PDB file of C-alpha atoms and ligand atoms in Angstrom:
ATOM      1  CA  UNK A   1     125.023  90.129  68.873  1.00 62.00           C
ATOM      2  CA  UNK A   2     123.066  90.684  72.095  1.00 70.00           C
ATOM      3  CA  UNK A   3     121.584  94.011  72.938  1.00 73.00           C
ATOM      4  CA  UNK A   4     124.228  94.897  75.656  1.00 72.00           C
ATOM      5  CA  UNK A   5     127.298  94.404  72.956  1.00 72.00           C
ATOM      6  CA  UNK A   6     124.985  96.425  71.204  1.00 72.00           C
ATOM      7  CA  UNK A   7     125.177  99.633  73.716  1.00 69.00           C
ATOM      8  CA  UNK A   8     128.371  99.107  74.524  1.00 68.00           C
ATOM      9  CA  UNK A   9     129.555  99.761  70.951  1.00 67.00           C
ATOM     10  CA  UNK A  10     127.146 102.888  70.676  1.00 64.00           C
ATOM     11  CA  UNK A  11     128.689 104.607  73.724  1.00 62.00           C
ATOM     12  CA  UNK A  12     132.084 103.399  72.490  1.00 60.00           C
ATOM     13  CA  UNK A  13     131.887 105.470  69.169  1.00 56.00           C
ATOM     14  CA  UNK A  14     130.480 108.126  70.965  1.00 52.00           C
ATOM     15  CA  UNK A  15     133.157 108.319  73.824  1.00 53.00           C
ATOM     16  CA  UNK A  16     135.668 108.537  71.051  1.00 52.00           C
ATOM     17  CA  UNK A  17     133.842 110.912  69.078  1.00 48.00           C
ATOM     18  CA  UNK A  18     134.054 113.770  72.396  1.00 46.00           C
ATOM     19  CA  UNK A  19     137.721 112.525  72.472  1.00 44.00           C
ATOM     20  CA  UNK A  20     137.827 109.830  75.179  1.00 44.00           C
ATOM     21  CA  UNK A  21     140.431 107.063  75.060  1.00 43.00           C
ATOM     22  CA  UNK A  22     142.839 108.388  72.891  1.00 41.00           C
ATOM     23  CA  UNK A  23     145.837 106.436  74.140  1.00 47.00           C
ATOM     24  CA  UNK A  24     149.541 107.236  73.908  1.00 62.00           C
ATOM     25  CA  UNK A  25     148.719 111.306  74.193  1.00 79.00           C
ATOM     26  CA  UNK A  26     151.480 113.941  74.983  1.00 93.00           C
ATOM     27  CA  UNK A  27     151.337 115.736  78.662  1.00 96.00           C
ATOM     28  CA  UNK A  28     150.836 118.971  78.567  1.00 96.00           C
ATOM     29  CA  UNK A  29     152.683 120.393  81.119  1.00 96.00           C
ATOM     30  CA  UNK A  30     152.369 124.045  83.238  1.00 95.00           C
ATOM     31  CA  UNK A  31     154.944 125.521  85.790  1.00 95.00           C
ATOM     32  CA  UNK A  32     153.742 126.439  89.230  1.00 95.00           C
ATOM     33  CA  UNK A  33     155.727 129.482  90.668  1.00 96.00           C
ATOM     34  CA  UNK A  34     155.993 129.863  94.177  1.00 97.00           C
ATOM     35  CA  UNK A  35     152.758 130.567  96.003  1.00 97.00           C
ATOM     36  CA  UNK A  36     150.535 129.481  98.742  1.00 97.00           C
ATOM     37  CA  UNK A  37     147.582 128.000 100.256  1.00 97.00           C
ATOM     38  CA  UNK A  38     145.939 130.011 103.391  1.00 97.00           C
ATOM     39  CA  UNK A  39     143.639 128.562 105.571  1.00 97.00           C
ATOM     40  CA  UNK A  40     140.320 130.990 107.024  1.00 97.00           C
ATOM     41  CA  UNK A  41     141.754 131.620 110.047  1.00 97.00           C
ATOM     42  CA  UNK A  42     145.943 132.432 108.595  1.00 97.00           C
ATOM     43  CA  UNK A  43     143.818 134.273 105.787  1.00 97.00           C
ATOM     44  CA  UNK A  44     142.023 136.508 108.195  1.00 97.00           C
ATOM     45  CA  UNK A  45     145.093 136.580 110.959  1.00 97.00           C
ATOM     46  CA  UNK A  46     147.200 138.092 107.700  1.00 98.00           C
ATOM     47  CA  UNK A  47     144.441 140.399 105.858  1.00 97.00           C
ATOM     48  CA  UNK A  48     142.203 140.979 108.800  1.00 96.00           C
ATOM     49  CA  UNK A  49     138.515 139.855 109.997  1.00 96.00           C
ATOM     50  CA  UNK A  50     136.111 138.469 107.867  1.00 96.00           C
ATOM     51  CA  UNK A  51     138.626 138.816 104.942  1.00 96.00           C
ATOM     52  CA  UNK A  52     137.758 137.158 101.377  1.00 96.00           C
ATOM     53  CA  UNK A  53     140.239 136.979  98.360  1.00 96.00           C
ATOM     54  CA  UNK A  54     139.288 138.395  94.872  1.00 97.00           C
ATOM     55  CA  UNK A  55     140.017 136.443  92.215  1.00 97.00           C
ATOM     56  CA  UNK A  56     142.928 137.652  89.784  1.00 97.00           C
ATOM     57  CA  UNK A  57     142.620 134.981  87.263  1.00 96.00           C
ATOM     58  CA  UNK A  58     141.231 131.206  86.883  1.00 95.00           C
ATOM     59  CA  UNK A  59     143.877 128.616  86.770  1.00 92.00           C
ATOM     60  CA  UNK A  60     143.788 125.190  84.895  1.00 86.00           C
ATOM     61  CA  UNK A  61     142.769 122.457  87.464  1.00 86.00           C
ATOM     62  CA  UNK A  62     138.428 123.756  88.082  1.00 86.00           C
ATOM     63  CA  UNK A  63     137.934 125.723  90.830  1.00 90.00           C
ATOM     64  CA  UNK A  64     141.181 126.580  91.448  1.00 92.00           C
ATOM     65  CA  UNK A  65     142.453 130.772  90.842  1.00 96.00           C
ATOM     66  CA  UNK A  66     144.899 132.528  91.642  1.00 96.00           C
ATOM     67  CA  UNK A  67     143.807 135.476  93.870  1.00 97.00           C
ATOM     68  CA  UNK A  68     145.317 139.353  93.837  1.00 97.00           C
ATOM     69  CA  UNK A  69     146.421 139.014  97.153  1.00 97.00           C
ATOM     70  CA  UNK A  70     149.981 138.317  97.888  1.00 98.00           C
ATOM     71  CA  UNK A  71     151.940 138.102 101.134  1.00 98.00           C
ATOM     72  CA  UNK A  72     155.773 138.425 102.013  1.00 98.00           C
ATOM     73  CA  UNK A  73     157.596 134.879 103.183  1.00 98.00           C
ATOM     74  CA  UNK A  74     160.323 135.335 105.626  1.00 98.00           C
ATOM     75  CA  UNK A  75     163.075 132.911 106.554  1.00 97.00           C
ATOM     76  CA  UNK A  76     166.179 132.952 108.782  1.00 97.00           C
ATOM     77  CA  UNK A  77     168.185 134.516 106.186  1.00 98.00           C
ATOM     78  CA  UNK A  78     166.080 136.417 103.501  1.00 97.00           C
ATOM     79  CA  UNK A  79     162.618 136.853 102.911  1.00 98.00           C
ATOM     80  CA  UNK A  80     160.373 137.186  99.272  1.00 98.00           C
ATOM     81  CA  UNK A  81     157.917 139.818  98.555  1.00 98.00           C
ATOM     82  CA  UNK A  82     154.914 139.125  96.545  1.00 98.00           C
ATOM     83  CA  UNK A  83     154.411 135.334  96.755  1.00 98.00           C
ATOM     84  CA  UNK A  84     150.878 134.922  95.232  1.00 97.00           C
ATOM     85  CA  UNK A  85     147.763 132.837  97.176  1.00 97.00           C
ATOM     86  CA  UNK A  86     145.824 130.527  95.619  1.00 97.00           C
ATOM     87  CA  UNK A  87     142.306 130.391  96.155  1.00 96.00           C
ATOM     88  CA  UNK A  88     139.724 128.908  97.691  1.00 95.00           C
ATOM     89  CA  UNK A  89     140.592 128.279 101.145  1.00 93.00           C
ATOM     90  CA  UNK A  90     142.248 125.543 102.351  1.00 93.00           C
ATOM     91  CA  UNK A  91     141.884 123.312 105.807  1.00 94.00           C
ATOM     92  CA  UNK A  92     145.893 123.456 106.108  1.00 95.00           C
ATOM     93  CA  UNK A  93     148.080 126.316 105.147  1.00 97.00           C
ATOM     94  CA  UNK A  94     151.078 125.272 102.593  1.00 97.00           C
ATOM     95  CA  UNK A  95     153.976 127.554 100.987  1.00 98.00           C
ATOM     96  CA  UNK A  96     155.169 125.980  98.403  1.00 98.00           C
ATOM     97  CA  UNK A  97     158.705 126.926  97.055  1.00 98.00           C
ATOM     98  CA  UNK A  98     161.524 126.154  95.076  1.00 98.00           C
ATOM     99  CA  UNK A  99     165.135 124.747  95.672  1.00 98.00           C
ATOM    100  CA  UNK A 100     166.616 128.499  95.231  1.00 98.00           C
ATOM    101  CA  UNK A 101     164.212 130.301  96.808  1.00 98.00           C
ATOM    102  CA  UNK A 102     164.701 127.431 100.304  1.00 98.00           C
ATOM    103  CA  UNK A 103     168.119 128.943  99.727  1.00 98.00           C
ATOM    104  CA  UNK A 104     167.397 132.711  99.616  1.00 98.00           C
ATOM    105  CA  UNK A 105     165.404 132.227 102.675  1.00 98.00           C
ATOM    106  CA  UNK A 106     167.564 130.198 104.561  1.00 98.00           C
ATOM    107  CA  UNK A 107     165.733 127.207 104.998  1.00 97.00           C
ATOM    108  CA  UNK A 108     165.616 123.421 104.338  1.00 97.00           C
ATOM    109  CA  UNK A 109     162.067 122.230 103.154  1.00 98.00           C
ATOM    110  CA  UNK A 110     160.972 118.686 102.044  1.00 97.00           C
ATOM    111  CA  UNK A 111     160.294 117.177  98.606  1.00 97.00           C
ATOM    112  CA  UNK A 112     156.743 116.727  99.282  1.00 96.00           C
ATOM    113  CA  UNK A 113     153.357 116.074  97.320  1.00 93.00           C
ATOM    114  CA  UNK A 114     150.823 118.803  98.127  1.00 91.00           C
ATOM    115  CA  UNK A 115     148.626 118.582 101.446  1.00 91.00           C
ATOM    116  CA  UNK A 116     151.491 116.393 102.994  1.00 94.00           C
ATOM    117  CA  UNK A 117     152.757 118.995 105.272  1.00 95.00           C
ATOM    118  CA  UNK A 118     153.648 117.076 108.856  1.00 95.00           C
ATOM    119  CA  UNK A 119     156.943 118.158 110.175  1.00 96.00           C
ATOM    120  CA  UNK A 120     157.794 120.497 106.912  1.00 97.00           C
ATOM    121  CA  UNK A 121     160.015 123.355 107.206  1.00 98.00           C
ATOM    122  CA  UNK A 122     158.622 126.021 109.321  1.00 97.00           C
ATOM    123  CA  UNK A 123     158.010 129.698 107.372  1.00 98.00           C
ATOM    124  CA  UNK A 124     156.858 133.425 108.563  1.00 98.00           C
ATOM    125  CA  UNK A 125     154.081 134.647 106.735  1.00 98.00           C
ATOM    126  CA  UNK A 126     154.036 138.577 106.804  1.00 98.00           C
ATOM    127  CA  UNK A 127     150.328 140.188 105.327  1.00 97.00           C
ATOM    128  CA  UNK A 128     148.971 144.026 105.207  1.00 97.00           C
ATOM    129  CA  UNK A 129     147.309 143.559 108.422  1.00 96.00           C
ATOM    130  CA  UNK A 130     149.837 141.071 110.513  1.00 96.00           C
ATOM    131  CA  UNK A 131     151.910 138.179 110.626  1.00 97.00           C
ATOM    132  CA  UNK A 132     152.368 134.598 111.916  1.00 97.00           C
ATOM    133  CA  UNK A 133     154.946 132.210 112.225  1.00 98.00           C
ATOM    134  CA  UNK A 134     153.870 128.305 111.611  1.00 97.00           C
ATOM    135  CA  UNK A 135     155.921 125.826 112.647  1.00 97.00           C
ATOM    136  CA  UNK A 136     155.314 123.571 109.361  1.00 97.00           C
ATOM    137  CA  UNK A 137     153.898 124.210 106.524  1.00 97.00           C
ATOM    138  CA  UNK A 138     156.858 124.750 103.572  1.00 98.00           C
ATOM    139  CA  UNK A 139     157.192 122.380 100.793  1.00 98.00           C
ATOM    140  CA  UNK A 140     159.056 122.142  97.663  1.00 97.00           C
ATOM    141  CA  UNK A 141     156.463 120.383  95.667  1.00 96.00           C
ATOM    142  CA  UNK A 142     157.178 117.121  94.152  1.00 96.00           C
ATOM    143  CA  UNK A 143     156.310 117.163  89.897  1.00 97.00           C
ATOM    144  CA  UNK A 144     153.307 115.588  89.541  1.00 97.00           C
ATOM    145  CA  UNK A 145     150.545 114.691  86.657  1.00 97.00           C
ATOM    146  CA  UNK A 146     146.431 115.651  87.127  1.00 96.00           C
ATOM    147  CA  UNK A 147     144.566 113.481  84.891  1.00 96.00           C
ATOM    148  CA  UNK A 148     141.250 111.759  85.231  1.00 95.00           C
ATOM    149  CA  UNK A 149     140.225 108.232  85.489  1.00 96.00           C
ATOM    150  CA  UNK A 150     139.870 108.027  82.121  1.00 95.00           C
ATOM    151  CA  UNK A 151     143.364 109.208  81.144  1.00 95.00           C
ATOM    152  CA  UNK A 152     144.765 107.093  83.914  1.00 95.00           C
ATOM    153  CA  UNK A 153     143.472 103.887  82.409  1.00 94.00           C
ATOM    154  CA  UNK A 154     144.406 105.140  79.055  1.00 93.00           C
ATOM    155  CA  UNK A 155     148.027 105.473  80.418  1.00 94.00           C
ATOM    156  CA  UNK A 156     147.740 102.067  82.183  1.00 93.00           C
ATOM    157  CA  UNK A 157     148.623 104.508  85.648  1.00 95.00           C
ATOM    158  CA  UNK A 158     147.166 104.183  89.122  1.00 95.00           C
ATOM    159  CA  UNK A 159     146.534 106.975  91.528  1.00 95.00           C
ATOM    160  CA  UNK A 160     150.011 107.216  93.611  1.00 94.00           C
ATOM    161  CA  UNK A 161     152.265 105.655  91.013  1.00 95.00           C
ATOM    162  CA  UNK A 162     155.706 107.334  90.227  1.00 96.00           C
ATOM    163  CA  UNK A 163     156.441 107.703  86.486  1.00 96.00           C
ATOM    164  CA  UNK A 164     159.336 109.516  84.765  1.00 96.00           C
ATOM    165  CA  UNK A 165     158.588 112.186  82.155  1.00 96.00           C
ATOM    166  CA  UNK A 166     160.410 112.864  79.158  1.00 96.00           C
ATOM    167  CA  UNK A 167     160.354 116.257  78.006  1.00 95.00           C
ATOM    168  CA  UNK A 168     161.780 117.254  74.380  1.00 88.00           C
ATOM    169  CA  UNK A 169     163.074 120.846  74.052  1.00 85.00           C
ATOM    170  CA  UNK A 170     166.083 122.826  73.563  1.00 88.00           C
ATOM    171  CA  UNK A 171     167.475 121.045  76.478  1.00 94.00           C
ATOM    172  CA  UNK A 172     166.016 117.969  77.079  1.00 95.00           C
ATOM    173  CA  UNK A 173     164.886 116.272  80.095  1.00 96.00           C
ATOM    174  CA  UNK A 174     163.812 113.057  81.881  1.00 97.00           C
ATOM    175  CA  UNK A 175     161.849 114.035  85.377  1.00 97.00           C
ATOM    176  CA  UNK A 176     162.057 111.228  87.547  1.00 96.00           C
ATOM    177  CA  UNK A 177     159.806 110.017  90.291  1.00 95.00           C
ATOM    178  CA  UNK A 178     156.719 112.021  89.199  1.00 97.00           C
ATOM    179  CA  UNK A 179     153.283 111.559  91.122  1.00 96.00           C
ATOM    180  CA  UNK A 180     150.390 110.694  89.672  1.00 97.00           C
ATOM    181  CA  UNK A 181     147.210 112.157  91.066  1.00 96.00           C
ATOM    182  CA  UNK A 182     144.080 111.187  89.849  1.00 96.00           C
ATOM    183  CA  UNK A 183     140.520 112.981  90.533  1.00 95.00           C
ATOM    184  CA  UNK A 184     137.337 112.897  88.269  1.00 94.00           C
ATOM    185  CA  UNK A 185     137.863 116.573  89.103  1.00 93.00           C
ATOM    186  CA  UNK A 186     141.123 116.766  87.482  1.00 94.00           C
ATOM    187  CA  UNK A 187     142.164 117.797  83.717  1.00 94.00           C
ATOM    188  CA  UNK A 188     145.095 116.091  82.377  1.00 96.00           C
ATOM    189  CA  UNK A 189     148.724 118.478  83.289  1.00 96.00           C
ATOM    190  CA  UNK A 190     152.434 117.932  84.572  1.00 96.00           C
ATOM    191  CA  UNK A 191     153.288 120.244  87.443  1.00 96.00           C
ATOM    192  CA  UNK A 192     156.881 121.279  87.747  1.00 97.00           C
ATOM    193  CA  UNK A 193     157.865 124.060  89.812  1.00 97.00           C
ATOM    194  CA  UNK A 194     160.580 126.845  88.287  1.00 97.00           C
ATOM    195  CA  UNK A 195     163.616 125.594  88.816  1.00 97.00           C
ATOM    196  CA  UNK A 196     162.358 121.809  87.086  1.00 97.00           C
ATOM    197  CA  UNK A 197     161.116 124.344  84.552  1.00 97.00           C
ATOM    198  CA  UNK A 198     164.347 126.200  84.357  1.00 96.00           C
ATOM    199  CA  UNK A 199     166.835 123.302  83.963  1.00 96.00           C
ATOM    200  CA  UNK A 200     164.350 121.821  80.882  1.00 96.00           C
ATOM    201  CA  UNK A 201     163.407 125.110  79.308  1.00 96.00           C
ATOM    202  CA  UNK A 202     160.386 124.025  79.874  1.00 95.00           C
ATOM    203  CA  UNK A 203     156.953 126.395  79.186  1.00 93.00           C
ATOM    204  CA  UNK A 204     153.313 126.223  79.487  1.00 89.00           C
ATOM    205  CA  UNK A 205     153.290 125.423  75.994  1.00 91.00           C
ATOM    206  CA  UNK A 206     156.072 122.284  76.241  1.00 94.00           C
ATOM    207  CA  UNK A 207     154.493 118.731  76.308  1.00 95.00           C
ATOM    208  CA  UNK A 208     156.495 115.789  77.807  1.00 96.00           C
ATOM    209  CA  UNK A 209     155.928 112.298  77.543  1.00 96.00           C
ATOM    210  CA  UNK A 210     155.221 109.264  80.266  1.00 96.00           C
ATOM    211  CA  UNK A 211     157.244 106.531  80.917  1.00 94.00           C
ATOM    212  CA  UNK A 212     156.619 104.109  83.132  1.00 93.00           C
ATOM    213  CA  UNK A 213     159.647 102.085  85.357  1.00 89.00           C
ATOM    214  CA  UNK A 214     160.515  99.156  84.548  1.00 78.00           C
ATOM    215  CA  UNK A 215     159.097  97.202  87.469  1.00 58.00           C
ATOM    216  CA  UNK A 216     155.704  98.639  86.568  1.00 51.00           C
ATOM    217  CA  UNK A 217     155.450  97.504  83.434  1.00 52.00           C
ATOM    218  CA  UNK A 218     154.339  94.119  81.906  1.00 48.00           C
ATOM    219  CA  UNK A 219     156.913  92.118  80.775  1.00 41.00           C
ATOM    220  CA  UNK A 220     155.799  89.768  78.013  1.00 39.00           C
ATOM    221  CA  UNK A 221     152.752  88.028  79.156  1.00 34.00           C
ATOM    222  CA  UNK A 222     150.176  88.537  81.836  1.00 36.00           C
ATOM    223  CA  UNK A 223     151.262  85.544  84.078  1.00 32.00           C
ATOM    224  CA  UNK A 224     154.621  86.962  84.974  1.00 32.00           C
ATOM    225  CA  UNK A 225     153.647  90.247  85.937  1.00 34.00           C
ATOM    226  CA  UNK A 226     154.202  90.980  89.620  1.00 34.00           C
ATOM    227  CA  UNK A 227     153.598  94.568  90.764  1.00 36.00           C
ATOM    228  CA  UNK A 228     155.491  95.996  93.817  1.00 35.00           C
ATOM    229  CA  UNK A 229     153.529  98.146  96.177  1.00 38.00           C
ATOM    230  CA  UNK A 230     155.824 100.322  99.085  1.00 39.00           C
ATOM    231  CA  UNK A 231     159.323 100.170  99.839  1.00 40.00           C
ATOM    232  CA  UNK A 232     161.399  99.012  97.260  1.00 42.00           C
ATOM    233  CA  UNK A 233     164.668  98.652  99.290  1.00 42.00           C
ATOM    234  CA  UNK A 234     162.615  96.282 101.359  1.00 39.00           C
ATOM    235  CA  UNK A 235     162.730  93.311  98.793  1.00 41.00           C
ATOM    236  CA  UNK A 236     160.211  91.644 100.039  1.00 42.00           C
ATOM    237  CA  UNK A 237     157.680  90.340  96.652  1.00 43.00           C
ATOM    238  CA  UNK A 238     154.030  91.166  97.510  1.00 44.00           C
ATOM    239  CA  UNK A 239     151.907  88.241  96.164  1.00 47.00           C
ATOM    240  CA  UNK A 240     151.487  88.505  92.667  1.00 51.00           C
ATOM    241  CA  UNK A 241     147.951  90.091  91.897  1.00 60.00           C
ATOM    242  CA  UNK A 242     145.508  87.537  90.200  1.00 69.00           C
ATOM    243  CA  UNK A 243     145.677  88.833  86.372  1.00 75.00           C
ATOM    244  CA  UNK A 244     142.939  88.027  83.488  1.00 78.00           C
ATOM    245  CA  UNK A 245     144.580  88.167  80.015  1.00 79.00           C
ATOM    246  CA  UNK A 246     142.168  89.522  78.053  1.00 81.00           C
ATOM    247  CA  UNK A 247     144.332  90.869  75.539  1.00 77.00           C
ATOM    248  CA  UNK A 248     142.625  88.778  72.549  1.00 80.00           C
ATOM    249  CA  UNK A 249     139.843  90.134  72.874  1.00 83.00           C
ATOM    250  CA  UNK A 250     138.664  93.112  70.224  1.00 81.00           C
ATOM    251  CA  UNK A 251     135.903  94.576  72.930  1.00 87.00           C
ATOM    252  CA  UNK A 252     136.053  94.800  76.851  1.00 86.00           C
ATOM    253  CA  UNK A 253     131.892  94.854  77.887  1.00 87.00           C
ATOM    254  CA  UNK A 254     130.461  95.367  81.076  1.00 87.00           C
ATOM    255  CA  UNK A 255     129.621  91.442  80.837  1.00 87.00           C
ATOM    256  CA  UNK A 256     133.513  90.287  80.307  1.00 87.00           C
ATOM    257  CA  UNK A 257     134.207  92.719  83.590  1.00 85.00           C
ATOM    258  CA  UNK A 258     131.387  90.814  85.694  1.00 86.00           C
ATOM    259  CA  UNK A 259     132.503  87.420  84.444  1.00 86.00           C
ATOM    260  CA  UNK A 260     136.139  87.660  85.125  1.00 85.00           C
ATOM    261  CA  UNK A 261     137.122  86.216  88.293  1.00 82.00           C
ATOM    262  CA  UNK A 262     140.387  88.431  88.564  1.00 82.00           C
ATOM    263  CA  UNK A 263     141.127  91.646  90.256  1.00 82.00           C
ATOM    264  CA  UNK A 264     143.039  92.928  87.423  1.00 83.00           C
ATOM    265  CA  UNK A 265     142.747  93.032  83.655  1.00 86.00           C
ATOM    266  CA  UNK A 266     145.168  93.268  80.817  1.00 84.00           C
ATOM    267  CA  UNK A 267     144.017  94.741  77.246  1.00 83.00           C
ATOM    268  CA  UNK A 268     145.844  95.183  74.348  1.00 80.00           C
ATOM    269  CA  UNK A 269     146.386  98.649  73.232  1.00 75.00           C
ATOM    270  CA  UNK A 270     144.099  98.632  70.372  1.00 78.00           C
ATOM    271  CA  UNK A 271     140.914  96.529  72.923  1.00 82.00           C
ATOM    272  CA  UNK A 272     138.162  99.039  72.750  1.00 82.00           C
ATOM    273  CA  UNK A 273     136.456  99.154  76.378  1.00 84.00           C
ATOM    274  CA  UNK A 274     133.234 100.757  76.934  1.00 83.00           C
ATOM    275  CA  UNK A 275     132.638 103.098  79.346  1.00 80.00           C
ATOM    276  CA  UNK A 276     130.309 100.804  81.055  1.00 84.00           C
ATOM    277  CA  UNK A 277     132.717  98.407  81.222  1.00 85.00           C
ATOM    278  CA  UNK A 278     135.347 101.217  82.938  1.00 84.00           C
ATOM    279  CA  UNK A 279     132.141 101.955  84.997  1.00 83.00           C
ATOM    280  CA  UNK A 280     132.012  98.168  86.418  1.00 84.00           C
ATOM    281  CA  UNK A 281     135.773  97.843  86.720  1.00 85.00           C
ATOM    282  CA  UNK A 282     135.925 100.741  88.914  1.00 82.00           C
ATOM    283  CA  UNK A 283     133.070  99.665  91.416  1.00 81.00           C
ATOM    284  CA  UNK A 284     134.193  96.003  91.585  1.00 83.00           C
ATOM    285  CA  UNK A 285     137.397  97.357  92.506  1.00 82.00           C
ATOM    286  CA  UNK A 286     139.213  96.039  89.527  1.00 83.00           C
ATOM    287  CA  UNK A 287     141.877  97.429  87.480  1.00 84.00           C
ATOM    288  CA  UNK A 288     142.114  97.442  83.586  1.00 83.00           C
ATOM    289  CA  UNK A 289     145.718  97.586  82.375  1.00 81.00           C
ATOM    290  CA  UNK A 290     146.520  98.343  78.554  1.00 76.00           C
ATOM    291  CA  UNK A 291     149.841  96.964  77.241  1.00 68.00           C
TER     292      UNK A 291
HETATM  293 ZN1  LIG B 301     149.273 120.519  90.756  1.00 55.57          ZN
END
């Protein structure tokens, strides 16, 4: 045994001894009420010059919190009081609400992912000090998962793939069309917003579990797999990606990455890869898929 197959196998054990690679894991999953995201200028425009918010709490994802400061959201037919900010400052400024609440204020928002907010549904934002009226800016938020790299290649999940989520409670669930986002600076959680909560009886302490569509997923061996990227109503088959079975193999190295001519990878389930070998996959720009 050579002295990389060596090191790969120490840092192996050791990933999995801090709890790295742990495979078919639960979601655990946390309901965002409504709030929003204020930019310097809306922040200071609502709460006056110079204005900074005071943190009320930390939330899950890092660096994230959830300040004291609340403003009121008004809309052609209602309005709602207290709708919390989230801190820090933000280029854009984003409400996010729910289904009801676009009812209650008499407005029609998209299903979006967060930070996608050209030509939303336009919102008046009322502070202590004044108000403003933006023309877009009003989401519902689209469910989505945070993980990090590591979890998404330990769910075989790319950033911007839609997954359904299975949540088992008093009154079960299957969430369809859920986002994946993935960040280094992200810890793995589901975000649904109340009224996804509501209709699953769903809590910060429920867990749900990922399933991937069909046309995602590997169907028997690596040869027929075909993976469609876009529009699916288009019907047009991208190329098949160039796949390396590698599924017989008990260890994935940094060597087998760097000798495989292929832009994507397929493990089984119980291949141990070594972080170095995650490491190269990621800056050669190729994908390791578990199945
Ligand atoms: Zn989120």
């Amino acid at each position: 045994m050579d002295q990389q197959a060596i090191q790969s196998i120490v840092e192996e054990i050791v990933s999995r001894l801090t709890g790295a690679s742990t495979g078919n894991r639960s979601i655990p999953m946390a309901v965002s009420a409504r709030h929003c995201h204020l930019s310097k200028s809306d922040l200071e425009a609502l709460f006056g010059e110079g204005y900074e918010l005071t943190k009320k709490a930390d939330l899950s994802q890092p660096g994230q919190f959830a300040a004291n400061e609340s403003i009121t959201i008004v809309g052609p037919r209602g309005s709602i009081e207290k709708v919390r900010i989230l801190g820090p400052a933000r280029s854009m400024t984003q409400v996010e609400v729910s289904q009801t609440d676009s009812v209650k204020l008499g407005v029609k928002p998209p299903l979006r992912e967060s930070g996608d907010i050209e030509g939303s549904a336009p919102i008046t934002l009322v502070g202590p000090i004044g108000s403003l009226y933006k023309k877009e800016g009003l989401i519902i938020a689209q469910a989505h998962i945070h993980m990090a790299p590591d979890d998404a290649l330990s769910f075989g999940v790319g950033n911007g793939e839609y997954v359904k989520v299975e949540v088992d409670g008093a009154r079960p669930v299957t969430l369809g069309k859920v986002l994946i986002r993935v960040s280094p600076r992200y810890k793995l959680e589901m975000h649904v917003d109340t009224d996804e909560a509501n209709a699953g009886f769903i809590t910060g302490k429920t867990t749900g579990k990922l399933v991937k569509y069909e046309e995602n997923k590997l169907a028997g061996n690596a040869e027929s797999f075909e993976s469609f990227v876009g529009n699916p109503k288009e019907m047009v088959p991208p190329a098949p990606k160039k796949v390396s079975n590698l599924k017989k193999k008990k260890l994935l190295t940094q060597r087998d990455v760097q000798d495989c001519q292929e832009e994507q990878i397929v493990v089984d389930p119980s291949t141990i890869i070594t972080p170095l070998a995650r490491d190269t996959a990621r800056e050669l720009g190729k994908s390791i898929r578990i199945f």
